[in-house]
XYZ file of C-alpha atoms in Angstrom:
732
model
C 0.000 0.000 0.000
C 1.386 3.432 -0.943
C 1.696 6.366 1.436
C -1.113 8.214 -0.344
C -3.443 5.230 0.122
C -2.492 4.974 3.790
C -3.144 8.677 4.308
C -6.512 8.410 2.600
C -7.419 5.395 4.758
C -6.462 7.154 7.983
C -8.306 10.373 7.237
C -11.389 8.665 5.905
C -12.066 6.801 9.176
C -15.575 7.685 10.330
C -15.776 10.170 13.173
C -18.249 8.106 15.075
C -16.521 4.744 14.608
C -15.278 2.569 17.398
C -12.080 3.374 19.191
C -10.666 -0.032 18.383
C -11.133 0.271 14.618
C -9.255 3.529 14.206
C -6.028 2.751 16.118
C -5.415 -0.286 13.927
C -5.145 1.935 10.819
C -2.825 4.329 12.634
C -0.682 1.441 13.801
C -0.240 0.236 10.225
C 0.803 3.704 9.120
C 3.279 4.147 11.984
C 4.844 0.743 11.379
C 5.183 1.443 7.652
C 6.865 4.808 8.287
C 9.242 3.322 10.872
C 10.291 0.543 8.527
C 10.881 3.087 5.761
C 12.973 5.323 8.063
C 14.971 2.319 9.287
C 15.839 1.328 5.703
C 16.909 4.886 4.892
C 19.034 5.175 8.025
C 20.790 1.926 7.260
C 21.733 3.222 3.823
C 23.289 6.463 5.029
C 24.874 5.297 8.254
C 22.250 6.558 10.718
C 21.984 9.913 8.881
C 18.840 11.568 7.551
C 18.628 11.576 3.773
C 17.857 14.912 2.131
C 14.821 15.139 -0.082
C 15.098 16.445 -3.671
C 13.421 19.683 -2.586
C 16.031 20.214 0.150
C 18.888 19.536 -2.270
C 17.357 21.989 -4.739
C 17.140 24.695 -2.063
C 20.844 24.180 -1.295
C 21.614 24.507 -4.997
C 19.725 27.798 -5.228
C 21.737 29.086 -2.245
C 25.051 28.110 -3.846
C 24.178 29.742 -7.177
C 23.203 32.982 -5.418
C 26.430 32.990 -3.371
C 28.602 32.120 -6.372
C 27.121 34.760 -8.678
C 28.005 37.493 -6.176
C 31.663 36.370 -6.240
C 32.010 35.280 -9.874
C 32.942 38.728 -11.246
C 36.095 38.779 -9.091
C 37.435 35.439 -10.369
C 39.005 34.213 -13.608
C 36.408 33.173 -16.153
C 37.379 29.509 -16.071
C 37.091 29.317 -12.269
C 33.684 31.032 -12.234
C 32.341 28.878 -15.070
C 33.710 25.687 -13.547
C 32.242 26.309 -10.087
C 28.804 27.119 -11.498
C 28.988 24.081 -13.806
C 29.500 21.780 -10.815
C 26.292 23.068 -9.224
C 24.489 22.684 -12.541
C 25.745 19.098 -12.831
C 24.115 18.212 -9.517
C 20.824 19.641 -10.741
C 21.098 17.443 -13.838
C 21.741 14.363 -11.678
C 18.846 15.309 -9.426
C 16.519 15.589 -12.390
C 17.675 12.191 -13.653
C 16.997 10.645 -10.251
C 13.484 12.077 -10.260
C 12.840 10.753 -13.762
C 13.978 7.269 -12.712
C 12.128 7.475 -9.360
C 15.308 6.653 -7.422
C 14.878 6.754 -3.646
C 18.604 7.288 -2.979
C 20.343 10.301 -4.579
C 23.155 9.660 -7.025
C 26.563 9.458 -5.394
C 30.064 10.125 -6.694
C 32.816 8.263 -4.784
C 34.496 10.409 -2.157
C 37.977 9.385 -3.301
C 37.199 10.622 -6.816
C 36.027 13.996 -5.477
C 39.159 14.283 -3.324
C 41.426 13.664 -6.321
C 39.364 16.146 -8.291
C 39.834 18.818 -5.577
C 43.599 18.248 -5.559
C 43.730 18.660 -9.340
C 41.763 21.916 -9.073
C 44.175 23.186 -6.413
C 47.140 22.613 -8.751
C 45.262 24.319 -11.614
C 44.552 27.385 -9.462
C 48.174 27.448 -8.335
C 49.304 27.463 -11.950
C 46.773 30.129 -12.943
C 47.696 32.598 -10.164
C 51.350 31.676 -9.784
C 50.923 31.261 -6.013
C 48.436 29.616 -3.675
C 48.716 31.179 -0.209
C 46.834 34.444 -0.587
C 43.412 35.987 -0.838
C 42.680 35.476 -4.529
C 43.654 31.798 -5.015
C 42.105 30.754 -1.701
C 38.798 32.402 -2.577
C 38.892 30.735 -6.013
C 39.571 27.365 -4.391
C 36.653 27.826 -1.978
C 34.443 28.781 -4.940
C 35.127 25.422 -6.594
C 35.119 23.428 -3.341
C 31.513 24.327 -2.534
C 30.537 22.965 -5.950
C 32.438 19.736 -5.266
C 30.786 19.438 -1.853
C 27.376 19.933 -3.451
C 28.008 16.921 -5.678
C 28.327 14.636 -2.640
C 25.738 16.175 -0.308
C 23.196 13.519 0.714
C 22.451 13.803 4.419
C 21.229 16.520 6.746
C 24.728 16.866 8.198
C 26.160 17.462 4.702
C 23.492 20.066 4.015
C 24.214 21.954 7.239
C 27.938 22.014 6.478
C 27.240 23.239 2.951
C 25.146 26.124 4.294
C 28.089 27.181 6.488
C 30.456 27.092 3.510
C 27.991 29.101 1.416
C 27.732 31.769 4.125
C 31.512 32.119 4.195
C 31.589 32.304 0.388
C 28.951 35.021 0.616
C 31.359 37.142 2.688
C 34.270 36.881 0.240
C 32.985 39.481 -2.308
C 33.484 42.132 0.380
C 37.212 41.317 0.357
C 37.290 43.025 -3.054
C 34.478 45.568 -3.060
C 32.523 47.153 -0.216
C 30.249 49.284 -2.367
C 26.499 49.539 -2.063
C 26.166 47.446 -5.226
C 28.088 44.620 -3.551
C 25.698 44.764 -0.588
C 22.665 44.651 -2.890
C 24.171 41.726 -4.819
C 24.451 39.775 -1.557
C 20.763 40.147 -0.659
C 19.465 37.256 -2.847
C 21.990 34.931 -1.227
C 20.937 36.094 2.260
C 17.313 35.286 1.429
C 18.421 31.936 0.014
C 20.201 31.165 3.308
C 16.927 31.551 5.188
C 15.057 29.406 2.664
C 17.723 26.667 2.789
C 17.751 26.573 6.592
C 13.971 26.315 6.693
C 14.037 23.541 4.099
C 16.614 21.602 6.108
C 14.520 21.999 9.264
C 11.444 20.515 7.593
C 10.213 17.260 9.164
C 7.413 15.430 7.427
C 6.114 14.144 10.759
C 5.621 17.681 12.115
C 4.431 19.609 9.057
C 1.871 18.719 6.443
C 3.687 20.343 3.526
C 7.315 21.359 2.930
C 7.907 25.120 3.028
C 7.667 26.982 -0.261
C 10.687 28.964 -1.345
C 8.790 32.223 -1.810
C 7.227 32.019 1.644
C 10.611 31.186 3.212
C 12.279 34.128 1.484
C 9.480 36.402 2.641
C 9.902 35.266 6.243
C 13.657 35.806 6.027
C 13.164 39.312 4.627
C 10.676 40.057 7.403
C 13.150 38.996 10.088
C 15.869 41.121 8.488
C 13.546 44.132 8.413
C 12.666 43.596 12.073
C 16.325 43.507 13.049
C 17.448 46.516 10.994
C 16.534 49.180 13.588
C 18.477 47.312 16.285
C 21.439 46.871 13.934
C 21.350 50.578 13.058
C 21.321 51.573 16.719
C 24.284 49.325 17.498
C 26.109 50.569 14.398
C 25.784 54.203 15.489
C 26.184 53.834 19.244
C 28.282 50.753 19.924
C 31.921 51.824 20.556
C 34.139 51.173 17.559
C 37.775 50.103 17.603
C 40.543 52.445 16.519
C 41.796 49.883 14.003
C 40.260 46.890 12.202
C 39.625 43.802 14.319
C 41.155 41.559 11.685
C 42.728 41.812 8.249
C 43.710 39.720 5.281
C 47.302 38.669 4.678
C 49.249 40.493 2.016
C 48.306 39.363 -1.484
C 49.817 39.870 -4.905
C 47.723 42.841 -6.000
C 47.820 44.217 -9.508
C 48.868 47.857 -9.682
C 46.457 50.267 -11.350
C 46.636 53.914 -12.316
C 49.819 55.933 -12.628
C 53.252 54.349 -12.325
C 56.673 55.586 -11.259
C 57.797 55.094 -14.863
C 56.712 56.858 -18.045
C 57.374 55.781 -21.623
C 55.754 57.017 -24.862
C 52.145 55.839 -24.862
C 51.898 54.890 -21.182
C 49.604 57.741 -20.088
C 47.621 57.808 -23.339
C 46.832 54.127 -22.781
C 45.769 54.890 -19.211
C 43.516 57.708 -20.459
C 41.415 55.174 -22.362
C 39.957 54.078 -19.015
C 37.085 55.931 -17.367
C 37.607 54.151 -14.026
C 37.535 56.388 -10.962
C 40.957 57.267 -9.517
C 39.626 59.229 -6.522
C 36.753 61.452 -5.397
C 37.050 64.834 -3.718
C 34.729 66.681 -1.314
C 35.621 70.390 -1.084
C 34.947 72.553 1.968
C 33.478 75.262 -0.203
C 33.586 76.021 -3.913
C 35.980 73.904 -6.012
C 38.989 75.640 -7.564
C 38.889 76.640 -11.266
C 39.882 73.951 -13.795
C 43.239 75.529 -14.724
C 44.484 75.079 -11.120
C 43.425 71.435 -10.694
C 46.851 69.807 -10.909
C 46.755 66.704 -8.685
C 50.405 65.951 -7.970
C 51.677 62.376 -8.223
C 55.026 60.696 -9.003
C 57.898 63.005 -9.962
C 60.236 61.598 -12.648
C 63.836 62.787 -12.793
C 65.825 59.987 -14.469
C 65.830 59.566 -18.279
C 67.559 56.864 -20.325
C 66.697 58.223 -23.764
C 63.304 56.543 -23.921
C 61.786 56.073 -20.475
C 61.462 58.339 -17.448
C 61.492 56.961 -13.919
C 61.346 58.346 -10.396
C 64.071 58.673 -7.819
C 63.580 57.177 -4.373
C 61.610 59.803 -2.445
C 63.685 61.697 0.092
C 62.036 62.971 3.280
C 62.300 66.531 4.406
C 59.820 68.333 2.194
C 58.574 71.755 3.274
C 54.885 72.649 3.380
C 53.689 75.559 1.303
C 53.053 78.823 3.092
C 49.452 79.625 3.892
C 47.784 82.899 3.109
C 47.339 82.544 -0.626
C 44.542 80.668 -2.379
C 43.992 78.044 0.292
C 41.542 75.204 -0.281
C 40.611 72.366 2.069
C 39.208 69.117 0.768
C 38.775 65.411 1.518
C 39.984 62.755 -0.914
C 38.577 59.225 -1.134
C 41.321 57.358 -2.957
C 40.618 54.083 -4.746
C 43.135 51.256 -4.169
C 46.037 51.311 -6.645
C 48.798 49.294 -4.893
C 51.064 52.364 -4.828
C 52.224 54.322 -1.764
C 51.555 57.891 -2.901
C 48.643 60.207 -2.128
C 47.322 62.819 -4.532
C 46.900 66.467 -3.574
C 46.591 69.800 -5.323
C 49.820 71.739 -5.785
C 50.994 72.412 -3.085
C 50.079 70.926 0.346
C 50.145 73.499 3.158
C 49.139 70.964 5.861
C 49.906 67.291 6.317
C 46.959 65.036 5.516
C 44.653 63.809 8.256
C 44.099 60.152 7.458
C 41.189 58.150 8.808
C 42.191 55.906 11.681
C 41.547 52.761 9.628
C 44.180 53.057 6.880
C 43.638 51.089 3.696
C 47.250 50.039 3.346
C 48.738 46.589 3.043
C 50.722 45.128 5.874
C 51.281 46.218 9.433
C 53.429 49.226 8.508
C 50.517 51.245 7.201
C 50.309 54.939 7.927
C 51.532 58.255 6.608
C 55.281 58.482 5.956
C 55.611 62.191 5.227
C 56.154 64.840 2.580
C 59.097 64.243 0.252
C 61.431 66.950 -1.029
C 59.666 66.927 -4.387
C 56.309 67.655 -2.659
C 54.921 64.105 -2.810
C 52.704 62.758 -0.033
C 53.997 59.244 0.662
C 52.519 56.340 2.641
C 54.622 53.647 4.284
C 52.906 50.835 2.378
C 50.960 50.428 -0.865
C 47.285 51.346 -0.754
C 45.167 48.231 -1.288
C 41.810 49.426 0.066
C 39.869 52.688 -0.312
C 41.554 55.391 1.752
C 40.050 58.649 2.933
C 42.155 61.639 3.983
C 41.719 65.390 4.456
C 44.326 67.905 3.338
C 44.761 71.620 2.732
C 46.639 73.052 -0.242
C 47.777 76.486 -1.329
C 47.089 76.841 -5.038
C 50.370 77.857 -6.613
C 52.594 76.993 -9.572
C 55.967 77.383 -7.835
C 57.853 76.396 -4.673
C 61.481 76.809 -3.502
C 64.290 74.441 -4.485
C 65.279 72.204 -1.575
C 69.032 71.894 -2.293
C 71.732 72.403 -4.903
C 71.973 68.621 -5.242
C 68.380 68.612 -6.482
C 69.273 71.090 -9.238
C 72.314 69.046 -10.284
C 70.373 65.778 -10.616
C 67.716 67.398 -12.802
C 70.231 69.167 -15.078
C 71.925 66.023 -16.425
C 72.337 65.951 -20.188
C 69.795 63.470 -21.612
C 71.232 60.573 -23.655
C 70.336 59.924 -27.277
C 67.964 61.975 -29.455
C 70.729 64.041 -31.122
C 68.457 66.068 -33.406
C 66.398 67.362 -30.486
C 69.509 68.266 -28.475
C 71.049 70.089 -31.405
C 67.870 72.046 -32.044
C 67.541 72.993 -28.357
C 71.145 74.184 -28.175
C 70.774 76.294 -31.298
C 67.637 77.913 -29.880
C 69.455 78.482 -26.605
C 71.979 80.613 -28.446
C 69.189 82.989 -29.453
C 67.601 83.082 -25.968
C 70.295 83.087 -23.260
C 67.801 84.112 -20.541
C 66.165 81.080 -18.929
C 62.645 82.495 -18.719
C 62.742 83.853 -22.264
C 64.039 80.506 -23.515
C 61.178 78.632 -21.843
C 58.631 81.066 -23.290
C 60.151 80.781 -26.768
C 60.073 76.985 -26.552
C 56.397 76.957 -25.556
C 55.607 79.378 -28.373
C 57.400 77.073 -30.782
C 55.227 74.143 -29.722
C 52.186 76.344 -30.216
C 53.162 77.604 -33.682
C 54.382 74.338 -35.187
C 51.848 71.802 -36.569
C 51.708 69.529 -33.525
C 48.564 67.468 -32.896
C 47.117 66.314 -29.583
C 45.781 62.762 -29.911
C 45.035 59.640 -27.858
C 46.286 57.399 -30.669
C 49.884 58.498 -31.388
C 52.032 56.466 -33.791
C 54.537 53.994 -32.452
C 57.935 55.491 -31.641
C 60.876 53.096 -31.754
C 64.495 54.334 -31.748
C 65.159 57.886 -30.543
C 61.474 58.488 -29.582
C 61.910 62.198 -28.801
C 63.546 62.884 -32.169
C 60.838 60.968 -34.018
C 58.082 62.830 -32.188
C 59.544 66.340 -32.533
C 60.649 66.144 -36.169
C 58.691 63.302 -37.805
C 55.280 62.348 -36.405
C 54.385 65.440 -34.339
C 51.347 63.566 -33.026
C 51.308 62.727 -29.353
C 49.713 62.839 -25.934
C 50.768 64.706 -22.799
C 53.708 62.386 -22.029
C 55.193 63.072 -25.484
C 55.061 66.848 -25.010
C 56.292 66.809 -21.404
C 59.173 64.469 -22.256
C 60.301 66.475 -25.305
C 59.975 69.766 -23.426
C 62.139 68.601 -20.487
C 64.753 67.095 -22.823
C 65.047 70.425 -24.634
C 65.403 72.283 -21.337
C 68.124 69.975 -20.051
C 69.932 70.179 -23.391
C 70.022 73.946 -22.833
C 71.449 73.517 -19.324
C 68.220 74.333 -17.454
C 67.254 71.902 -14.622
C 63.848 70.364 -15.340
C 61.832 67.224 -14.614
C 58.553 65.516 -15.490
C 55.654 65.462 -13.018
C 52.786 63.017 -13.460
C 49.395 63.033 -11.832
C 45.902 64.082 -12.825
C 44.607 67.329 -14.242
C 41.012 68.414 -13.992
C 38.053 66.530 -12.565
C 34.299 66.507 -13.068
C 31.765 67.681 -10.514
C 28.959 65.209 -9.895
C 25.783 67.321 -9.674
C 23.980 64.489 -7.857
C 26.386 64.471 -4.933
C 28.220 67.803 -4.998
C 31.677 66.189 -5.129
C 34.380 65.872 -7.796
C 35.235 62.687 -9.688
C 38.783 62.339 -11.007
C 39.063 59.467 -13.474
C 42.006 57.631 -14.973
C 41.227 59.468 -18.213
C 42.309 62.664 -16.398
C 45.887 61.331 -16.084
C 48.358 63.978 -17.173
C 52.051 64.855 -17.351
C 53.612 68.304 -17.131
C 57.023 69.838 -16.460
C 58.744 71.667 -13.615
C 61.661 73.987 -14.302
C 64.058 75.742 -11.926
C 63.905 79.474 -12.581
C 65.199 82.061 -10.106
C 65.735 79.429 -7.423
C 62.189 78.091 -7.532
C 60.536 75.115 -9.178
C 58.093 76.564 -11.716
C 55.282 74.567 -13.358
C 54.931 74.675 -17.154
C 52.497 72.606 -19.195
C 53.605 72.166 -22.832
C 50.395 70.276 -23.602
C 48.443 73.463 -22.866
C 50.549 75.273 -25.470
C 49.381 72.781 -28.125
C 45.826 72.117 -26.849
C 44.763 74.900 -24.425
C 41.298 73.341 -24.066
C 42.844 70.338 -22.284
C 43.359 72.396 -19.135
C 40.094 74.331 -19.282
C 37.634 71.752 -20.646
C 39.259 68.410 -19.906
C 40.155 65.523 -22.188
C 36.916 65.386 -24.160
C 36.897 69.100 -24.940
C 40.453 69.094 -26.307
C 40.479 66.114 -28.670
C 39.278 66.192 -32.275
C 36.179 64.297 -33.335
C 36.595 60.566 -33.714
C 39.098 60.094 -30.881
C 38.431 57.033 -28.646
C 37.334 58.964 -25.558
C 35.907 56.711 -22.791
C 32.137 56.912 -22.402
C 32.013 58.284 -18.866
C 34.743 60.832 -19.651
C 32.594 62.333 -22.389
C 30.420 65.358 -21.813
C 27.704 63.997 -24.114
C 27.322 60.610 -22.437
C 23.534 61.006 -22.372
C 21.235 59.098 -20.071
C 23.788 56.332 -19.525
C 26.312 58.735 -18.014
C 23.589 60.422 -15.947
C 22.632 57.023 -14.552
C 26.276 56.274 -13.773
C 26.671 59.593 -11.943
C 23.542 58.861 -9.908
C 24.802 55.398 -8.947
C 28.222 56.837 -8.142
C 26.629 59.431 -5.850
C 24.757 56.742 -3.923
C 27.909 54.638 -3.670
C 29.959 57.624 -2.500
C 27.498 58.303 0.320
C 27.582 54.597 1.219
C 31.365 54.672 1.456
C 31.384 57.860 3.533
C 28.594 57.021 5.966
C 28.728 53.220 6.246
C 31.998 51.627 5.109
C 34.256 54.395 6.441
C 32.250 55.073 9.592
C 35.161 54.694 12.005
C 35.772 55.731 15.596
C 36.617 59.345 14.750
C 33.444 59.858 12.757
C 31.396 58.128 15.437
C 32.787 60.463 18.108
C 32.029 63.445 15.871
C 28.464 62.198 15.467
C 28.130 61.804 19.243
C 29.303 65.377 19.698
C 26.723 66.601 17.186
C 24.009 64.688 19.038
C 25.310 65.907 22.445
C 25.808 62.291 23.501
C 29.320 62.963 24.787
C 27.706 64.715 27.781
C 26.214 61.414 28.973
C 28.012 58.665 30.839
C 28.440 55.236 29.213
C 25.858 53.588 31.486
C 23.273 56.212 30.545
C 23.867 55.570 26.840
C 23.698 51.803 27.431
C 20.420 52.219 29.339
C 18.912 54.352 26.582
C 19.943 51.845 23.911
C 18.533 48.952 25.960
C 15.217 50.736 26.412
C 15.058 51.489 22.710
C 15.739 47.845 21.846
C 13.105 46.653 24.319
C 10.627 49.131 22.878
C 11.270 47.915 19.376
C 10.982 44.268 20.460
C 7.695 45.093 22.182
C 6.428 46.687 19.002
C 7.332 43.586 16.998
C 5.536 41.315 19.478
C 2.502 43.607 19.423
C 2.464 43.406 15.650
C 2.537 39.610 15.794
C -0.266 39.614 18.364
C -2.423 41.849 16.172
C -1.729 39.644 13.191
C -2.613 36.580 15.236
C -5.970 38.077 16.167
C -6.773 38.681 12.524
C -6.406 34.972 11.754
C -9.318 32.575 12.054
C -9.833 31.887 15.747
C -10.492 28.174 15.363
C -7.381 27.580 13.246
C -5.247 29.529 15.711
C -6.482 27.445 18.636
C -5.947 24.193 16.731
C -2.360 25.132 15.811
C -1.692 25.929 19.466
C -2.934 22.495 20.495
C -0.749 20.786 17.883
C 2.338 22.671 19.053
C 1.630 21.935 22.725
C 1.162 18.221 22.100
C 4.318 18.108 19.951
C 6.303 19.588 22.848
C 4.674 17.028 25.124
C 5.980 14.210 22.916
C 3.023 13.561 20.606
C 3.560 15.258 17.200
C 0.822 15.148 14.592
C 1.528 13.143 11.454
C 1.137 14.812 8.072
C -1.619 12.405 7.069
C -3.579 12.767 10.299
C -6.914 14.593 10.382
C -8.241 16.396 13.493
C -10.481 13.520 14.601
C -7.726 10.930 14.227
C -5.143 13.073 16.058
C -7.575 13.855 18.900
C -8.386 10.175 19.297
C -4.695 9.229 19.440
C -4.123 11.881 22.110
C -7.110 10.581 24.078
C -5.623 7.089 24.015
C -2.203 8.479 25.107
C -3.673 10.454 28.038
C -6.995 8.783 28.927
C -7.507 11.120 31.912
C -8.087 13.970 29.389
C -9.914 11.870 26.785
C -13.107 13.947 27.013
C -11.227 17.198 26.421
C -9.280 15.792 23.473
C -12.391 14.447 21.767
C -14.202 17.744 22.334
C -11.285 19.583 20.713
C -11.275 17.240 17.697
C -15.044 17.305 17.211
C -15.344 21.096 17.600
C -12.490 21.924 15.213
C -13.665 19.382 12.604
C -17.155 20.835 12.732
C -15.870 24.421 12.417
C -13.321 23.672 9.718
C -15.063 21.045 7.629
C -18.729 21.432 8.591
C -21.527 22.959 6.537
C -20.944 26.483 5.303
C -24.467 27.679 6.180
C -23.955 27.221 9.939
C -25.445 30.071 11.961
C -23.166 32.519 13.760
C -24.512 31.476 17.137
C -23.574 27.853 16.434
C -20.037 28.839 15.352
C -19.564 30.936 18.473
C -20.747 28.020 20.618
C -18.299 25.639 18.951
C -15.422 28.125 19.390
C -16.349 28.493 23.053
C -16.365 24.697 23.454
C -12.960 24.502 21.775
C -11.528 27.189 24.095
C -12.912 25.568 27.272
C -11.602 22.148 26.241
C -8.119 23.562 25.617
C -8.135 25.305 29.000
C -8.590 21.906 30.650
C -5.278 20.623 29.273
C -2.161 21.154 31.428
C 1.128 22.600 30.215
C 3.276 20.489 27.836
C 5.876 19.745 30.513
C 3.194 18.420 32.872
C 1.590 16.368 30.124
C 4.943 14.816 29.360
C 5.417 13.914 33.045
C 1.968 12.329 33.431
C 1.537 8.572 33.329
C 0.523 7.696 29.788
C -0.539 4.633 27.866
C 2.266 3.635 25.451
C 1.326 3.569 21.787
C 2.200 -0.140 21.508
C -0.429 -0.955 24.197
C -3.132 0.757 22.151
C -2.508 -1.217 18.992
């Protein structure tokens, strides 16, 4: 006899039949279920086999957790991990088609060998294994391998734990609001998977539906959000992170300490954000937005590179055009900070530095006016700084002038031309002006796609191609100055920036990367921009406004980006506020918020008491909401569910196939001293739930009253459990 037939037999027993006839049917059902459970337990070693629905819920959880992490992994790792989960779904579908009671199983030794092979493949792909990236990739594939062998409730619980840890790993790479939103489906899937694993067919009539489980999970999250917000704002925060990841092999992005022809023009093809700036007041005009970066003093005829930064730089004098601002720097795996020329105060860095290693922190101001950190920046870093807008600052030492006056090697045509022009302009300032005028008058072209320069790149650019980007002009200009005996060097950084009207802050992109020159005149380093002599609009209107039509300008660096750029600016504004107010909400900002709210006038125990009262008030509101919702439900169904829960706690759960009359009769046989009450409960609920629809209101009220009085007769579950009962075997 099938389970459906047994259920139909049990529920179709007449309500007024004899007590001896009904227990026999229940006994047959119980014996059949026990034999079935015993066979299943023997197959899995005293474990509980997962149902296909439970395995499917675990698969949905893994897919949601993997999709949130997949964008940070190599394509083959992401595709392989997702394919393993898909393979288990295919096997599950095959098992259903063949009506197999036991899920398909792959030998454990085969899966172990497979995991070892994947570990070697990841090691070969990354070049190392002990680090953030390869370990996350290995976990990504391991959860798929584990899903292939999951069969028991213990396996499912372990898989949920692994999926939760995998769900955290995307925040190792990105802590934006988009990353938090991407994690929400997986959080809902966690709740649905846990509820599916907790399902017991002897205690519930139907397995939970995924939509209802996700809704309950979302409801619990919404109920806990106010408490989480209160703890986030008021719970004391540490001065430094509680834990951190070990150093990993990060890929450098953005500007480098080397510059060759084409390096900055290639970087300008990216519209990725380099940093964002919040000004304390109006932003400076575009022509003064020179964000200082690496300073390059050494030239080998083709490539410029930086000297090791020397400490001892002097801050600019205040009193001129001072501007204060806060920079949120994106990770670039370099140790330098960007600031407007020239810093008049040392930066105030948030107390949770985004640097790699234990030596993080500000190192100081170098002699060439660079702000240097002690370690590369591998996480978003926020710092405040004040600058005095100027185009000149004093020379630190005579040694500095000597290093930057070395005759450049190679490029003989350029050197000869510069020396001949020097003979006509012996004054340094007049020579520099004449050289800039020459760049302006000659047919030079500013382009993002310059031709390839091989041997003697400066000669080829100045006399042959005459098509280049900012690094071509800055390099040629400095070579000509050094050939004339004037100390000069190349400075790289960013020029410009775009105000985001949605957030009131400035976005500086990689496409704003720029190179200019500094020249020693009258004992001071003086800034000159040869690119502005060729394309003046580059300084005033940015990259897009200075290039001819048809140049490959990145979409978000364009001024005519349309609705797509407007949407990106809106998303960027939301993400910027998320970073400022959530991710970078450290101890200093918390203390500032307390001062604004006047909380620093209260003692810690007063704040703790207020928070406790607020939490209790919120919990009381949630319970009141549940009580009101409970009252809106049908009174008879609510009372019946209470009885079922009480009897389950007393040791008598209701079977899924059991109707109200059958369950009440079994309870009466278990506790004969309350047989009258149990039968009254079963008869009243059956009449209310399954009786005629045209019953008068007075009759329904009388039945509800009978049901309530009968329930009041029953003792508490603990007392029922302690009472002397008639074993089920004696009633068969």
